[in-house]
Short mmCIF file of C-alpha atoms and ligand atoms in Angstrom, two decimals:
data_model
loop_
_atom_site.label_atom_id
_atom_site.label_comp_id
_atom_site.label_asym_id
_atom_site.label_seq_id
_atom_site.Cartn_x
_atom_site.Cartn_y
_atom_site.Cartn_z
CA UNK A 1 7.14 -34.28 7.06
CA UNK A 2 3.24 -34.96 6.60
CA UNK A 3 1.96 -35.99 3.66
CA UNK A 4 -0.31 -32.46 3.63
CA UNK A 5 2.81 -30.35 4.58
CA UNK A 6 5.27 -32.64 1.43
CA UNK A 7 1.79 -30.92 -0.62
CA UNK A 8 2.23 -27.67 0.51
CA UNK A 9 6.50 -27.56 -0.02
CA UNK A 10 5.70 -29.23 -3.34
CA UNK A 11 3.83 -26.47 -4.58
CA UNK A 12 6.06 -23.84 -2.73
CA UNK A 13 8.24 -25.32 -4.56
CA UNK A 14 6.34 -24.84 -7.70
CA UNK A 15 5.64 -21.51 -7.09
CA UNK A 16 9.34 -20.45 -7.19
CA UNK A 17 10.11 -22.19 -9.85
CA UNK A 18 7.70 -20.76 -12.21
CA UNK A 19 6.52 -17.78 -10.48
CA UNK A 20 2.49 -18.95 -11.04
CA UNK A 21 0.58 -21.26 -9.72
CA UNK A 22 -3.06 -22.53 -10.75
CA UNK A 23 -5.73 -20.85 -8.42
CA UNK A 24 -6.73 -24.09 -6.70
CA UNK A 25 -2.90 -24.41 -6.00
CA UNK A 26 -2.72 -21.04 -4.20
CA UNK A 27 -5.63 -21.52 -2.28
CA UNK A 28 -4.21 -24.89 -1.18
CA UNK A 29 -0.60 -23.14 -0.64
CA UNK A 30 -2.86 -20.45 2.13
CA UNK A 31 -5.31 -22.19 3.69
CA UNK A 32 -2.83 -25.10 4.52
CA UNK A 33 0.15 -23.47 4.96
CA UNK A 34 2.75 -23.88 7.75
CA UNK A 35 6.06 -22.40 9.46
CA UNK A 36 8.34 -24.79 7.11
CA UNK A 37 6.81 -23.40 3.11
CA UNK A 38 6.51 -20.01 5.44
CA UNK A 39 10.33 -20.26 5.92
CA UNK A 40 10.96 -21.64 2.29
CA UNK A 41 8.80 -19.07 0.53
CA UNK A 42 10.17 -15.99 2.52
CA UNK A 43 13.75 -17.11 1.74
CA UNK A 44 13.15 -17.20 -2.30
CA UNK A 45 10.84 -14.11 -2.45
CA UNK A 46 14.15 -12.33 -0.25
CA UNK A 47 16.83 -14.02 -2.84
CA UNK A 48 14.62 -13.43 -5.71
CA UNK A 49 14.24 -9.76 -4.61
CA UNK A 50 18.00 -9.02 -3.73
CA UNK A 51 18.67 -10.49 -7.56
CA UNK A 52 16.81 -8.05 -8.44
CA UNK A 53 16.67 -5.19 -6.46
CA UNK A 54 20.10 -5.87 -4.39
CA UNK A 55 19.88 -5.18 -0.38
CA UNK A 56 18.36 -1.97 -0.74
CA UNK A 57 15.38 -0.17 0.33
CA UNK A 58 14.08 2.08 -1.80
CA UNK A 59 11.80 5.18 0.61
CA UNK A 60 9.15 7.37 0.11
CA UNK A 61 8.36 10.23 1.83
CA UNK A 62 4.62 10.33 2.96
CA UNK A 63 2.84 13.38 2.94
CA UNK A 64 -1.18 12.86 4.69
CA UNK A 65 -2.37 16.05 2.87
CA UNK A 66 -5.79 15.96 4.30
CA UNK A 67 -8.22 13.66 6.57
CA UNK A 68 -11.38 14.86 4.87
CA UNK A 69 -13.06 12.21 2.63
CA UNK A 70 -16.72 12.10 1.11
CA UNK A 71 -16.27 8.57 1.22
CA UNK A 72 -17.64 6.66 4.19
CA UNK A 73 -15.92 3.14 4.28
CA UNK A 74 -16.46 0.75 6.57
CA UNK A 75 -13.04 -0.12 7.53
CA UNK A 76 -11.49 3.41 7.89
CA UNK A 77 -11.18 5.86 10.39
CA UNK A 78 -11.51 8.96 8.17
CA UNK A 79 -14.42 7.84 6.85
CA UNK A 80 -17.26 10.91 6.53
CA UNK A 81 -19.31 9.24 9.64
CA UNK A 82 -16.86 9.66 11.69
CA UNK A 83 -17.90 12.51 13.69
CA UNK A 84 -14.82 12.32 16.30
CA UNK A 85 -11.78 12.80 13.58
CA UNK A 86 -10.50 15.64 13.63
CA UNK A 87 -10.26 17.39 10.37
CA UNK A 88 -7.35 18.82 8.72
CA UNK A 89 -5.80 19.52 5.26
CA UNK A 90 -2.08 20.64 4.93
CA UNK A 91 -2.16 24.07 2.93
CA UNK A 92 0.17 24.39 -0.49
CA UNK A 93 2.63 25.71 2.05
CA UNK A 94 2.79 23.68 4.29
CA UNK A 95 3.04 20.11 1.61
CA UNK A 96 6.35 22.39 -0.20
CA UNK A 97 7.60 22.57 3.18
CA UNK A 98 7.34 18.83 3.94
CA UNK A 99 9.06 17.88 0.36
CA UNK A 100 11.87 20.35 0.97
CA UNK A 101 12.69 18.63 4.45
CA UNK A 102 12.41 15.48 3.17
CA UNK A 103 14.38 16.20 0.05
CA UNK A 104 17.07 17.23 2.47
CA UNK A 105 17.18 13.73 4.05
CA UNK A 106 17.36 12.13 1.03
CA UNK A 107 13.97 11.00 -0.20
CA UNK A 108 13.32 11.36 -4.05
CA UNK A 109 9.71 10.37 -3.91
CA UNK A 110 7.14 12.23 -1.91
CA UNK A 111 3.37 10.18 -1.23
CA UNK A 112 0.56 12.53 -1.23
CA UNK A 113 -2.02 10.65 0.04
CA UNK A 114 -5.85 11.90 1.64
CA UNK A 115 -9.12 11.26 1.74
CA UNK A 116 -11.43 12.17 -1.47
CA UNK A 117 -11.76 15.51 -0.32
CA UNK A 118 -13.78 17.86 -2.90
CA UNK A 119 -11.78 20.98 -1.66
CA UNK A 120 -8.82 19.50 -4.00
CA UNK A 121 -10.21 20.61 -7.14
CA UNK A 122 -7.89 19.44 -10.15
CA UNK A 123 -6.71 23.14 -9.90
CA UNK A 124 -5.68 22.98 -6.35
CA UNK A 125 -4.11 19.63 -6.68
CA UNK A 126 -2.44 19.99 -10.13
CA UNK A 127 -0.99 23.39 -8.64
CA UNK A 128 0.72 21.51 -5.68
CA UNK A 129 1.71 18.76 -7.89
CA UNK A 130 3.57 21.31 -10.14
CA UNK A 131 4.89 23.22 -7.50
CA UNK A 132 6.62 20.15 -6.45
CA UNK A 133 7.13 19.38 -9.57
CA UNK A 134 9.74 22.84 -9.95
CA UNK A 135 11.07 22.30 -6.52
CA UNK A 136 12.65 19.17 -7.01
CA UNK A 137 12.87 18.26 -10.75
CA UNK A 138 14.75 14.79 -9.80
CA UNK A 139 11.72 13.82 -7.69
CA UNK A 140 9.18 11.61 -8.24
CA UNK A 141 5.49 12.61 -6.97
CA UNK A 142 3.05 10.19 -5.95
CA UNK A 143 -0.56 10.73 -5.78
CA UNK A 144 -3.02 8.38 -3.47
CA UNK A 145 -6.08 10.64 -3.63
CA UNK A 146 -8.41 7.60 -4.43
CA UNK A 147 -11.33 8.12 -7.34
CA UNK A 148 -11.60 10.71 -9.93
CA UNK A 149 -12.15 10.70 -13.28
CA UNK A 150 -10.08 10.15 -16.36
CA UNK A 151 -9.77 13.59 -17.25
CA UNK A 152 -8.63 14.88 -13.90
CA UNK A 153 -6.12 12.04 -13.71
CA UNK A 154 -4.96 12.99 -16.94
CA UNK A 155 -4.78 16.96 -16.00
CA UNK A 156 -3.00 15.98 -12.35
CA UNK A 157 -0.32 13.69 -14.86
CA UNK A 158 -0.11 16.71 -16.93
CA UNK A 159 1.14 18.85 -13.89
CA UNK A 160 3.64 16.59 -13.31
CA UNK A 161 2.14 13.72 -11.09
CA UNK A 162 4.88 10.20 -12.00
CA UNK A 163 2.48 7.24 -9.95
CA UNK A 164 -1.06 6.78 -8.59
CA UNK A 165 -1.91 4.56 -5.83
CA UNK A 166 -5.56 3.29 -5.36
CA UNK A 167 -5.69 0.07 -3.51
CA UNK A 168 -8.80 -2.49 -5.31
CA UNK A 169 -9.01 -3.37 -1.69
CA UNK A 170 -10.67 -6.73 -2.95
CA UNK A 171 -10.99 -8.11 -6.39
CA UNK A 172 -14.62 -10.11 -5.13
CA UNK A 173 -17.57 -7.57 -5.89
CA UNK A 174 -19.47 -9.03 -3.35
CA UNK A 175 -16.40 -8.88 -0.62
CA UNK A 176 -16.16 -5.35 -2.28
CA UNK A 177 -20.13 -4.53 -1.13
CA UNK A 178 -19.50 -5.89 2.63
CA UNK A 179 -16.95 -2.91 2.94
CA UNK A 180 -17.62 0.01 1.42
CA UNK A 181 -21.48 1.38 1.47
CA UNK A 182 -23.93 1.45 -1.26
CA UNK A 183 -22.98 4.53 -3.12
CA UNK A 184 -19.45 3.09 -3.95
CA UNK A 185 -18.85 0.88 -7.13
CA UNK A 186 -16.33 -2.19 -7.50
CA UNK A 187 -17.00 -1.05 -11.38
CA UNK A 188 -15.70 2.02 -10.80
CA UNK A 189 -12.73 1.62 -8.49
CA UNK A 190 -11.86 -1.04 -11.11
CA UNK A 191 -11.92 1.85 -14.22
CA UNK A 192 -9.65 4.37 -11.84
CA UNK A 193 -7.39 1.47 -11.99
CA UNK A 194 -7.24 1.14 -15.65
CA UNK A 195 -7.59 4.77 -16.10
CA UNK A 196 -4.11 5.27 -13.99
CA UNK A 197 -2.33 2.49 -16.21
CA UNK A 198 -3.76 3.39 -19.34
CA UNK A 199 -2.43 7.20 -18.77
CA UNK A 200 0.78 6.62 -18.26
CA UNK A 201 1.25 6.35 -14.44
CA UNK A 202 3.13 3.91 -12.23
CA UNK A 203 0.37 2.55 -10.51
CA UNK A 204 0.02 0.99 -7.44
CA UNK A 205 -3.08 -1.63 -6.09
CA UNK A 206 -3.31 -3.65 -3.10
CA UNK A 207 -5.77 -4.45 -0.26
CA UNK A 208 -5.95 -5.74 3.34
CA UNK A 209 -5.10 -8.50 4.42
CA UNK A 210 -7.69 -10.39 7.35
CA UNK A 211 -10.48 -7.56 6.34
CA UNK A 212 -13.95 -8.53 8.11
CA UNK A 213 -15.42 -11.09 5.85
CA UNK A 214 -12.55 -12.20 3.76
CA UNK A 215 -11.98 -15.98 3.01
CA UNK A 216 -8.97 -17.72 1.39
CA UNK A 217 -10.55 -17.38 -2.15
CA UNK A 218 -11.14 -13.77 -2.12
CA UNK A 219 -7.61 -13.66 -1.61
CA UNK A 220 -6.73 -15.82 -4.63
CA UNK A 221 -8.69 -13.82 -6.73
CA UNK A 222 -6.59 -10.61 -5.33
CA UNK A 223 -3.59 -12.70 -6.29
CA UNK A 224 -4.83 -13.36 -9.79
CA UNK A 225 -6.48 -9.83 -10.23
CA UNK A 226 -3.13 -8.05 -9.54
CA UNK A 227 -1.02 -10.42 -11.63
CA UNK A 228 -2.87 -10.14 -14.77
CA UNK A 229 -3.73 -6.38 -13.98
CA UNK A 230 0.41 -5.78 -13.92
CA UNK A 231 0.90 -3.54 -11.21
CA UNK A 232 4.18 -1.52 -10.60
CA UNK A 233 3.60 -1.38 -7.07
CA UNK A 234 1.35 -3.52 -4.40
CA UNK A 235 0.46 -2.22 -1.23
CA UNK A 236 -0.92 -4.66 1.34
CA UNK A 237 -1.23 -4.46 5.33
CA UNK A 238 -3.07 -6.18 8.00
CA UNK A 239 -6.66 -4.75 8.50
CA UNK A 240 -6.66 -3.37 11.63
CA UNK A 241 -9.67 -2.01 13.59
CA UNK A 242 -10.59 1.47 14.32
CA UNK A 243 -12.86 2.24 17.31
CA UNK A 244 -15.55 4.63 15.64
CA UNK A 245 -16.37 2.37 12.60
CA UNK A 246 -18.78 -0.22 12.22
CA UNK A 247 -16.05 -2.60 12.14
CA UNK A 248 -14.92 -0.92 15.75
CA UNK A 249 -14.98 -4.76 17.43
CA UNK A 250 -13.85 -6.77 14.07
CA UNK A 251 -10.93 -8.97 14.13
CA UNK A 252 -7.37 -7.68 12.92
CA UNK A 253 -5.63 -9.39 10.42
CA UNK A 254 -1.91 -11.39 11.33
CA UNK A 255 1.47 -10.01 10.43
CA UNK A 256 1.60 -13.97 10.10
CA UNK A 257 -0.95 -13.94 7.07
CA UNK A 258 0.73 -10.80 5.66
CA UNK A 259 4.28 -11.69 5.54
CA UNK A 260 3.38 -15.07 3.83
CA UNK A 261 1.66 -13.26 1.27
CA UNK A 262 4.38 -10.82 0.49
CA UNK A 263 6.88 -13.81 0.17
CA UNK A 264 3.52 -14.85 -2.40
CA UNK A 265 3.03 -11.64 -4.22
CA UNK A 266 7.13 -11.45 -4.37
CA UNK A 267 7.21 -14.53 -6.08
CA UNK A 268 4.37 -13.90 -8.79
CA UNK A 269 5.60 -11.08 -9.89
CA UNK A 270 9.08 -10.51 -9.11
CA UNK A 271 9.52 -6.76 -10.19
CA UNK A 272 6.94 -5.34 -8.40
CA UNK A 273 7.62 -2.50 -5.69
CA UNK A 274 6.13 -3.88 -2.38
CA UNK A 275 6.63 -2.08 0.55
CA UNK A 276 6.23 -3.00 4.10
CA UNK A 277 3.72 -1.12 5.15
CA UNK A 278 2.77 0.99 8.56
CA UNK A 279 0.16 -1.53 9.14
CA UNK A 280 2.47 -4.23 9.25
CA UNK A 281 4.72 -2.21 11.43
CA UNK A 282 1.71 -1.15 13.80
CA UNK A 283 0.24 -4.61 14.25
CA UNK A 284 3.79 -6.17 15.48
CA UNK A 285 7.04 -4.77 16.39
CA UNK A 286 9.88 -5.20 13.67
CA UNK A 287 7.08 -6.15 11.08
CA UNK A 288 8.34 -3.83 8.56
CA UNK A 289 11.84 -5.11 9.01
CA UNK A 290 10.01 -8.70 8.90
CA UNK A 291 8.37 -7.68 5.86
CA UNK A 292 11.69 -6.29 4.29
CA UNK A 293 12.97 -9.90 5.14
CA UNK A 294 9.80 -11.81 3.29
CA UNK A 295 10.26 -10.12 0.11
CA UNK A 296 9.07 -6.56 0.34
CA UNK A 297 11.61 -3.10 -0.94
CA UNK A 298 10.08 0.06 0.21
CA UNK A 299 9.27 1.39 3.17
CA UNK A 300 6.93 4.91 3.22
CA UNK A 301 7.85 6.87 6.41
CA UNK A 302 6.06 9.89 7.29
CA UNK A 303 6.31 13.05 7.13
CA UNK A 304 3.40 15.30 7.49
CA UNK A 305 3.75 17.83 10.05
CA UNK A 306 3.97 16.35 13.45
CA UNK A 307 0.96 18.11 14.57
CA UNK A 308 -1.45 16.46 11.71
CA UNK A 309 0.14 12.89 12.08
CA UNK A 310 -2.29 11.98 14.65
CA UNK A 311 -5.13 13.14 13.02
CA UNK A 312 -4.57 10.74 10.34
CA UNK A 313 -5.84 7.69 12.05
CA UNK A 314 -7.10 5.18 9.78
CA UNK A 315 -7.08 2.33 12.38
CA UNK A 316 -6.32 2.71 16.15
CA UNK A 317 -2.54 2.98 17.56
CA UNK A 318 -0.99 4.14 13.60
CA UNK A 319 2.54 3.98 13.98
CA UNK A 320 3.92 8.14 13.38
CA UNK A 321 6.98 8.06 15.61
CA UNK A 322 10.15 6.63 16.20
CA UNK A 323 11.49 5.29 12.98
CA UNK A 324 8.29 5.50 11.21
CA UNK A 325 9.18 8.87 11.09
CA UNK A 326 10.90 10.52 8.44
CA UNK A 327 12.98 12.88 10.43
CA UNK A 328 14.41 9.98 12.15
CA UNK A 329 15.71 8.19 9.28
CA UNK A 330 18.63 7.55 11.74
CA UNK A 331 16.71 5.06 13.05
CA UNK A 332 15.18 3.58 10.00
CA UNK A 333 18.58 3.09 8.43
CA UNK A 334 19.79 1.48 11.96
CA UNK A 335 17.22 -0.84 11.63
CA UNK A 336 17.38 -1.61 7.73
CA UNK A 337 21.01 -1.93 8.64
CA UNK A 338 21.00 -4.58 11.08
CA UNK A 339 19.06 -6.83 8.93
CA UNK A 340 21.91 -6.14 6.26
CA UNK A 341 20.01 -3.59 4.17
CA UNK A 342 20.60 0.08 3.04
CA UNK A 343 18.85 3.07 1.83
CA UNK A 344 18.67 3.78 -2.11
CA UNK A 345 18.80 7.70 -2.14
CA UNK A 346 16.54 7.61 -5.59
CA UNK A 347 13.44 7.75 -7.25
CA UNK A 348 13.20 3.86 -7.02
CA UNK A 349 11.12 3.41 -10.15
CA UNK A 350 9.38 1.01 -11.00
CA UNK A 351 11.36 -1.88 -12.87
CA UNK A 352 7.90 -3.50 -14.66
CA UNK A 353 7.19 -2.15 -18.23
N1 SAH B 1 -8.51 7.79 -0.01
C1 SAH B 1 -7.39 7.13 -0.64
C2 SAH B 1 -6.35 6.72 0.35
C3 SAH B 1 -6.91 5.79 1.36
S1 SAH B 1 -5.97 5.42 2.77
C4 SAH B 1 -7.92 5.98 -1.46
O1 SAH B 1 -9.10 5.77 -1.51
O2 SAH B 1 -7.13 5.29 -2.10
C5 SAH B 1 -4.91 4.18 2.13
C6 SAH B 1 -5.28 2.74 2.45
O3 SAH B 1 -5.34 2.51 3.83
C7 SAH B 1 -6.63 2.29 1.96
O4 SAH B 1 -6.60 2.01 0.60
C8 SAH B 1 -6.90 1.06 2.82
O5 SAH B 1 -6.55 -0.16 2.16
C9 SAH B 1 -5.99 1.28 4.03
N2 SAH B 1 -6.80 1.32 5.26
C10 SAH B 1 -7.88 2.11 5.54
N3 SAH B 1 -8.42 1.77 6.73
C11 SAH B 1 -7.68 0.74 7.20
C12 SAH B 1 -7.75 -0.05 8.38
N4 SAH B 1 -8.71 0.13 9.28
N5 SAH B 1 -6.81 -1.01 8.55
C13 SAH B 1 -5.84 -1.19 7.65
N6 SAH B 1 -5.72 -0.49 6.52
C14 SAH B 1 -6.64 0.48 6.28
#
C-alpha cells in the first residue's frame, strides 16, 4: 500500500474505532479515498449496523400525496417553474386507501411526502393525519411536507403525525443560495429542523450527494451538521438531473460517492435510520441492495396510486416499478433476501433518544 492510501486506512481505521473524526480528517478520508478504506468502511458500517439493528430492513410505505409546490428549487422537477409537470394531489380517499393496502402487506409506517402545496391547510392535513391515525393505531405516520411553521407542526403532531422529514439539503449557506432561489432561507429551513426536534418528532435530515456546486467541504460540514444536530433518520441520494430545471444538463452524483458516505454517516452515528434511497436505486441497478450492504436499514417503496407515480418526477427515469414498488414486495424481499436480509413487519422506530 501507498503511503497516501496507509493515511486514508489509518483514519478509516480511526473512524471505526471512535465513531468521529476531526473535520480535516474527513475531508482527507473523501477527497482521497479509494476501493480498499471503501471496502473496509462498508464492512464496519454493515457489522456495526447488524449489531445493532440485526439483518433486517425496516420499510416504509411512501405515499406522494401531491406534486404541487410553491417552492421553485433548482434541483427538482416539481418545482413551481416547471410548466410541463403534471399536477396532481391524492384526495383524503384516495391516501386511506393507499395505507389500508399497504397495511395489508405489512408496512407499519406510511411516508406522506409532497411538495409545499398551500391547498394542505393544517386542517386538511391534520384531518388525513388523524384519519390514519384511527385506521391503523399500530402505525407510525410520517410527514415530508417540507416548511411550515411551529404551530402547524405542532397542530399536525397533535393529530397524530410520529416523524418529520425535511432534508437541510446542505449545511453551507452559500451552497444553500446556489440551489434554491432567493425567496428561500438556509435560516429558516434550519428552524423547521429544530422546530421538528424540539416538538417531539422523529426527525429526519439529509441532502444530495454530487449536487451542482458541491465540494468535499460542504460535505464535511453536512457530516458535522447532522452529527451534532442528532438526527433519528438521514436521508441521502445521488443528485440526479431533471430535464426542465436549470440544472437540466448538470452532472449526477455517483452511487460510488453515496455508498461511501453511508458506510461514513453509519459509522458517526451508529443508531441512525438510513435508508437506501430511490435515488440510489435509480442511478445504478442493485444500489439500494448496495446501499443495504454499506450500512443503510430502510428502504421506502412506493405506493401512491399507480396512475400518480409518474407524475412525481423529481429527477428524470425515478424508479416506481418493479420492486420499488410496494405491491411487489415479493420482489423486494427476494432481493433483501439474497443479500441475507429480511423484512421487519414494524414501526422501526427510531433507536436514538
Ligand atoms: N417538499 C418536501 C419534499 C421534497 S422531495 C421538502 O421540501 O422536504 C424530497 C427530497 O428529494 C428533497 O429533499 C431533495 O433532497 C430530493 N430531490 C429533489 N430533487 C432531486 C433531484 N433532482 N435529484 C435527487 N434528489 C432530489
Amino acid at each position: 500500500m501507498s503511503d497516501a492510501a496507509k493515511k486514508v486506512m489509518d483514519l478509516a481505521v480511526r473512524l471505526a474505532e471512535n465513531h468521529d473524526l476531526p473535520d480535516d480528517a474527513l475531508y482527507t478520508l473523501i477527497t482521497e479515498r479509494n476501493e480498499e478504506t471503501a471496502l473496509f468502511l462498508r464492512n464496519e458500517a454493515r457489522a456495526l449496523c447488524e449489531r445493532i439493528y440485526g439483518r433486517f430492513v425496516y420499510i416504509r410505505g411512501l405515499i406522494e400525496f401531491t406534486n404541487y409546490c410553491k417552492n421553485d428549487c433548482y434541483y427538482c422537477g416539481i418545482r413551481r417553474s416547471n410548466r410541463e409537470a403534471e399536477r396532481y394531489r391524492l384526495t383524503e380517499e384516495e391516501i386511506l386507501s393507499c395505507c389500508e393496502a399497504g397495511y395489508g402487506l405489512g408496512f407499519r409506517t406510511f411516508v406522506l411526502q409532497g411538495g409545499e402545496d398551500p391547498y394542505f391547510t393544517d386542517e386538511r392535513l391534520g384531518s388525513i393525519v388523524a384519519s390514519i391515525r384511527g385506521l391503523c393505531p399500530d402505525c407510525a405516520i410520517t410527514l415530508s411536507a417540507g416548511e411550515r411553521s411551529h404551530d402547524s407542526y405542532r397542530r399536525l403532531h397533535d393529530a397524530g403525525a410520529d416523524r418529520y422529514l425535511l432534508r437541510h439539503e446542505t449545511a453551507d449557506p452559500c451552497h444553500y443560495g446556489r440551489l434554491h432561489p432567493e425567496s428561500m432561507s438556509f435560516d429558516k429551513r434550519m428552524a423547521a429542523l429544530k422546530d421538528l426536534k424540539e416538538i417531539g418528532y422523529q426527525t429526519g435530515c439529509g441532502f444530495m450527494v454530487g449536487s451542482p456546486y458541491q465540494t468535499a467541504s460542504m460535505i464535511v460540514k453536512d457530516l458535522r451538521f447532522m452529527k451534532e444536530f442528532g438526527p433519528h433518520m438521514i436521508g441521502i441520494g445521488p443528485f440526479l438531473s431533471h430535464k426542465d430545471t436549470p440544472f437540466y444538463d448538470m452532472e449526477n452524483g455517483t452511487a460510488e460517492l453515496t455508498l461511501y458516505l453511508l458506510s461514513v454517516i453509519r459509522l458517526m452515528m451508529p443508531k441512525v435510520l438510513l435508508p437506501a434511497t430511490t435515488a440510489l436505486g435509480t442511478v445504478t441497478e442493485g444500489g439500494r441492495e448496495a446501499g443495504i450492504l454499506s450500512g443503510a436499514n430502510v428502504v421506502m417503496p412506493n405506493l401512491s396510486p399507480a396512475g400518480v407515480r409518474k407524475k412525481y418526477m423529481l429527477y428524470d427515469n425515478k424508479l416506481s416499478s418493479g420492486s420499488e414498488a410496494a405491491e411487489s414486495l415479493e420482489l423486494l424481499r427476494e432481493s433483501l433476501s439474497k443479500i441475507g436480509y429480511g423484512i421487519a413487519v414494524s414501526r422501526g422506530d427510531s433507536l436514538v433518544i
